[in-house]
Coordinates of C-alpha atoms in Angstrom, one line a residue:
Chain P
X1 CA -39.8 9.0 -22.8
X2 CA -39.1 5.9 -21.4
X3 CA -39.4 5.2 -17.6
X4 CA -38.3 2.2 -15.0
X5 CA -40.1 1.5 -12.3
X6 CA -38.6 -0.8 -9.4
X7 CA -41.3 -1.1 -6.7
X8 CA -39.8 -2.4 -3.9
X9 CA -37.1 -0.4 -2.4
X10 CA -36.3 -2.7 -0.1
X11 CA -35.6 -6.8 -0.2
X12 CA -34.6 -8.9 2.5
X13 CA -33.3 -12.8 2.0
X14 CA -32.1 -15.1 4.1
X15 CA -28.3 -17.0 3.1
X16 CA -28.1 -19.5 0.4
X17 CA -32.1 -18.5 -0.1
X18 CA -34.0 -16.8 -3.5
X19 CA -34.7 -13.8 -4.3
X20 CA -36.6 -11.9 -6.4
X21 CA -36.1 -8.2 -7.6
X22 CA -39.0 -6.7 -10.0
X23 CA -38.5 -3.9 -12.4
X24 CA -41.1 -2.7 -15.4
X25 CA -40.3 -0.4 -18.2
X26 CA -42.1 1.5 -20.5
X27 CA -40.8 2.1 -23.9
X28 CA -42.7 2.8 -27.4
X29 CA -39.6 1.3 -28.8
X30 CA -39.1 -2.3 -30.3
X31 CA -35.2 -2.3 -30.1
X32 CA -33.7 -2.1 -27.0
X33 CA -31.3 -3.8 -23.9
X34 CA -32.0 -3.6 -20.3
X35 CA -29.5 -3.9 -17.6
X36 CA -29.1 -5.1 -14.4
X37 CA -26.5 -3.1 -11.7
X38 CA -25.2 -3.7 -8.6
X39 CA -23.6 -0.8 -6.1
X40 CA -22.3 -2.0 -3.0
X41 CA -21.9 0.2 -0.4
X42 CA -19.1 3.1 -1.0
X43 CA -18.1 0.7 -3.8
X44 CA -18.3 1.3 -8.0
X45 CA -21.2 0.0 -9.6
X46 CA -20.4 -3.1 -11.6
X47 CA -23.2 -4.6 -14.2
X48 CA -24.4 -7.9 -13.2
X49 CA -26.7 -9.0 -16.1
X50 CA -27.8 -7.8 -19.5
X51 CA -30.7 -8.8 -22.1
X52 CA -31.2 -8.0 -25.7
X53 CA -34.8 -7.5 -26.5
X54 CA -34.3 -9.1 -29.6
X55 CA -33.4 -12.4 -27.9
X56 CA -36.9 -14.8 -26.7
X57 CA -33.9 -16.9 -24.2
X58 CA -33.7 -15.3 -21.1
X59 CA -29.9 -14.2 -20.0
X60 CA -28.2 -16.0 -17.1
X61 CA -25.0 -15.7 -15.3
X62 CA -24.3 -18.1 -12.8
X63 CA -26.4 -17.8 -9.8
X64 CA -28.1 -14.6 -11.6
X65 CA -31.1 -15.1 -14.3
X66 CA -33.4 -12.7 -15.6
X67 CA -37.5 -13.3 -16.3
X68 CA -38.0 -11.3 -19.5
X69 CA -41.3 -10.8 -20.3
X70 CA -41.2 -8.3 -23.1
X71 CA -45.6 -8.5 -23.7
X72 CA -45.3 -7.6 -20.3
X73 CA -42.5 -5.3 -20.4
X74 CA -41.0 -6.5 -17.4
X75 CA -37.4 -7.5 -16.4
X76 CA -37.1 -9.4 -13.2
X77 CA -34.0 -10.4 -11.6
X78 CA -33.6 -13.7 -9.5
X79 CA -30.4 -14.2 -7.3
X80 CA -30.1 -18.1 -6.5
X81 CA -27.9 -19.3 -3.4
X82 CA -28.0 -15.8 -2.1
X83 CA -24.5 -15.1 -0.3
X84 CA -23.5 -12.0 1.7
X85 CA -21.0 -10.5 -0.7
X86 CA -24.6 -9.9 -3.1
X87 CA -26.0 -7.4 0.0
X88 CA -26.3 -4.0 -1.8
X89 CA -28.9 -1.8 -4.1
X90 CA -29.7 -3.0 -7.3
X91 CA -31.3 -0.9 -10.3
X92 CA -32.5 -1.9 -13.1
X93 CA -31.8 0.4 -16.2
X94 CA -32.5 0.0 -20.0
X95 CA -31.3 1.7 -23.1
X96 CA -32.8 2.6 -26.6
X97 CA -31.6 0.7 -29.4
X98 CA -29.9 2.9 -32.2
X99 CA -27.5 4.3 -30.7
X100 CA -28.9 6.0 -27.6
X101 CA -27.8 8.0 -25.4
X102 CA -26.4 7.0 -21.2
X103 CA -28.9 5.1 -19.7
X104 CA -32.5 5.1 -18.2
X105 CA -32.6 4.1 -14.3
X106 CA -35.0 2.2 -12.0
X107 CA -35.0 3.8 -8.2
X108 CA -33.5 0.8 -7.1
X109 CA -33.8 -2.0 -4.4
X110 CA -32.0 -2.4 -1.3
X111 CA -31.3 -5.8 -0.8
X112 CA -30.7 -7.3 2.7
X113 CA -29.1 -10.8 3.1
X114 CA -29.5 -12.0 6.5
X115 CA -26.6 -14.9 7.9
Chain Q
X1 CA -12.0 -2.9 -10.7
X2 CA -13.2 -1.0 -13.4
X3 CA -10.7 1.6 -14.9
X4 CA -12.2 4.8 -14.8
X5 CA -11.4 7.2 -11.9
X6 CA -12.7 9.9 -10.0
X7 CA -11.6 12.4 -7.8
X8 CA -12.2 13.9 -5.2
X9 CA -14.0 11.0 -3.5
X10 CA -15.4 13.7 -1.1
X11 CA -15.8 17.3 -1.5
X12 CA -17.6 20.2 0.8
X13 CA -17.1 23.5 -0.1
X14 CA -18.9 26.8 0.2
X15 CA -21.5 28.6 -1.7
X16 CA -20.1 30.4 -4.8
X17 CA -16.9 28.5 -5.1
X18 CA -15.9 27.3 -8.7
X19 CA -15.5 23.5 -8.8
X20 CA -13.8 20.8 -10.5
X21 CA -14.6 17.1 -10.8
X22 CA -12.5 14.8 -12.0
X23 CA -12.9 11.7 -14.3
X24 CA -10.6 9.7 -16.4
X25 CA -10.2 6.1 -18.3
X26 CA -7.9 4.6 -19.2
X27 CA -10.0 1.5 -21.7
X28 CA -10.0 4.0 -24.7
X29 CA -13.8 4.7 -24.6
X30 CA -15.4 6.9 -26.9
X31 CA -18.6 7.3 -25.3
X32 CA -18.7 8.9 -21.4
X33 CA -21.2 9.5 -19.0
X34 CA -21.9 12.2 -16.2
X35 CA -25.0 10.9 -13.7
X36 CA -26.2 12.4 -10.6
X37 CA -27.6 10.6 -8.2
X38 CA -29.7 11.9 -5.0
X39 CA -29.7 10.3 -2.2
X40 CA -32.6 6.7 -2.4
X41 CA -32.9 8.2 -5.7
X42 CA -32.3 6.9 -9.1
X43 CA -29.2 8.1 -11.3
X44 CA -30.3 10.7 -13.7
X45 CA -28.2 11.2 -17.2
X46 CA -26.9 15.2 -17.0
X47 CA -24.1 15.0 -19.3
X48 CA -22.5 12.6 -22.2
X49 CA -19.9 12.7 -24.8
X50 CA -19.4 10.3 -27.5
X51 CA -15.9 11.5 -28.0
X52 CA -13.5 14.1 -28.4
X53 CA -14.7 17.9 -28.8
X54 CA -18.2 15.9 -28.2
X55 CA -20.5 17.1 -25.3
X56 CA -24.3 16.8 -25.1
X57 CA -26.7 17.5 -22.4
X58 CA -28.7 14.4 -20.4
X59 CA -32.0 14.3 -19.6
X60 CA -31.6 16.1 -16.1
X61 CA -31.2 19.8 -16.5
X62 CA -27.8 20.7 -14.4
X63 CA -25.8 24.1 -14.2
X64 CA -22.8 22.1 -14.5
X65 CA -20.7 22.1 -17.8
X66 CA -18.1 19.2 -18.9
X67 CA -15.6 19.1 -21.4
X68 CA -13.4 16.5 -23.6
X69 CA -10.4 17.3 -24.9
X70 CA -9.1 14.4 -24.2
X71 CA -10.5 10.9 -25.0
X72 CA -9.7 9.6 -21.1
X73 CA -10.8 12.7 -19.4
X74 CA -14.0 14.5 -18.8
X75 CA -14.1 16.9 -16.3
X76 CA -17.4 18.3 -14.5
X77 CA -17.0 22.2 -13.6
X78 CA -19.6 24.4 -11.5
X79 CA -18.6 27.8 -12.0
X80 CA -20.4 28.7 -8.7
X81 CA -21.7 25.7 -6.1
X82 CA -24.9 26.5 -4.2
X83 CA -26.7 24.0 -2.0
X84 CA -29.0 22.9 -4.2
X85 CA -25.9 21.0 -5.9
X86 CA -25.4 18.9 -3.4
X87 CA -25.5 15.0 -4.6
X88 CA -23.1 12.4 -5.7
X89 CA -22.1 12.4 -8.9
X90 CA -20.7 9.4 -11.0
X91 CA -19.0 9.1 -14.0
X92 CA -19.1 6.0 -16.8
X93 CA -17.6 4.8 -19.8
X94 CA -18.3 2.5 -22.4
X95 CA -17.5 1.2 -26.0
X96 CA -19.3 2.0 -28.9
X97 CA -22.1 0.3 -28.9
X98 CA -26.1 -0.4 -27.5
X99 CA -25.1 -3.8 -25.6
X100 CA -21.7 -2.2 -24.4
X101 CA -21.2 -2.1 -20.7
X102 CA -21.0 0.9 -18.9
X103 CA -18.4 1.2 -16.4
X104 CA -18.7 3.4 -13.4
X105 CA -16.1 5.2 -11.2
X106 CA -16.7 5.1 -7.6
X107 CA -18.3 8.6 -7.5
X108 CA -18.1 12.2 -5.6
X109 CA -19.7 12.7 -2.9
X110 CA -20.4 16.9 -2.9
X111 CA -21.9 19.1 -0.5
X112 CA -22.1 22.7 -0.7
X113 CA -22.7 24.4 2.6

């Protein structure tokens, strides 16, 4: 079965800073996606990034890149220009590739942004 | 805003009630989610459906049952609440597909007392 491990429940940044979220996986497979979610508080979840495994070039959306190190199996996420509106937890999930069922979840940071 | 929907938002009922949750889209997605999610915890798979007259189990094991007869509704039932069923509980949607998006609704919140 495949697991995700985010080790650090908690993140604090100041604003405009970096930040840095880690999450590993562990998988036996070779064809697979891995996710990055956002849930603000009392608010729906809403995806922020995603990466084929498939693909070497790391997946960036604006002020939001990934670090995919798929030797390593590990998925970081970096937040650039850190602004208040990105305060809220953040897992990390992946899927199996062939059509596979819901997602697999990481237990998720908390991240802080101080003003 | 996603389009999927959930209600109620909040729910606290009493040991041994039956229950109802609601969840509906309106993107015409096949495939749809049930996850529970614990408190600091991560969101663990209990139910999934990748259409009509489709329903399969999740990873967690969960005394809830769903149903899809329609393909923008999925209901979540507990025939009899206990405590032990307290958690939030969030449903998704998403296309066909291993790179498709999930989209979640903004969750029940239950508590059995």
């Amino acid at each position: 079965a495949q697991t995700v491990t985010q080790s650090q429940p908690e993140m604090s940044v100041q604003e405009a800073e970096t930040v840095t979220l880690s999450c590993t996986y562990d998988t036996s497979e070779s064809d697979y996606y891995l996710f990055w979610y956002k849930q603000p508080p009392s608010r729906q979840m809403i995806l922020v990034i995603r990466q084929e495994a498939y693909k070497q070039q790391n997946a960036t959306e604006n002020r939001f890149s990934v670090n995919f190190q798929k030797a390593a199996k590990s998925f970081s996420l970096k937040i650039s220009d850190s602004q208040l509106g990105d305060a809220a937890m953040y897992f990390c999930a992946y899927r199996g590739g062939g059509g596979a069922d819901g997602l697999t979840f990481g237990k998720g940071t908390h991240l802080i942004i101080q003003p | 805003e996603a389009d999927i929907y959930q209600t109620p938002r909040y729910l606290v009922i009493g040991t041994g009630k039956k229950i109802t949750l609601e969840c509906s889209q309106t993107m015409g997605h096949d495939k749809m989610y049930w996850y529970q999610q614990d408190p600091g915890m991560e969101l663990h798979l209990i139910h999934y459906s990748y259409g009509v007259n489709s329903t399969e189990k999740g990873d967690l094991s969960s005394e809830s049952t769903v149903s899809r007869i329609r393909t923008e509704h999925f209901p979540l039932t507990l025939e009899s609440a206990r405590p032990s069923h307290t958690s939030q509980y969030l449903c998704a949607s998403s296309e066909s597909g291993d790179r498709a998006e999930a989209f979640f609704g903004q969750g029940t919140r239950l508590t059995v007392v």
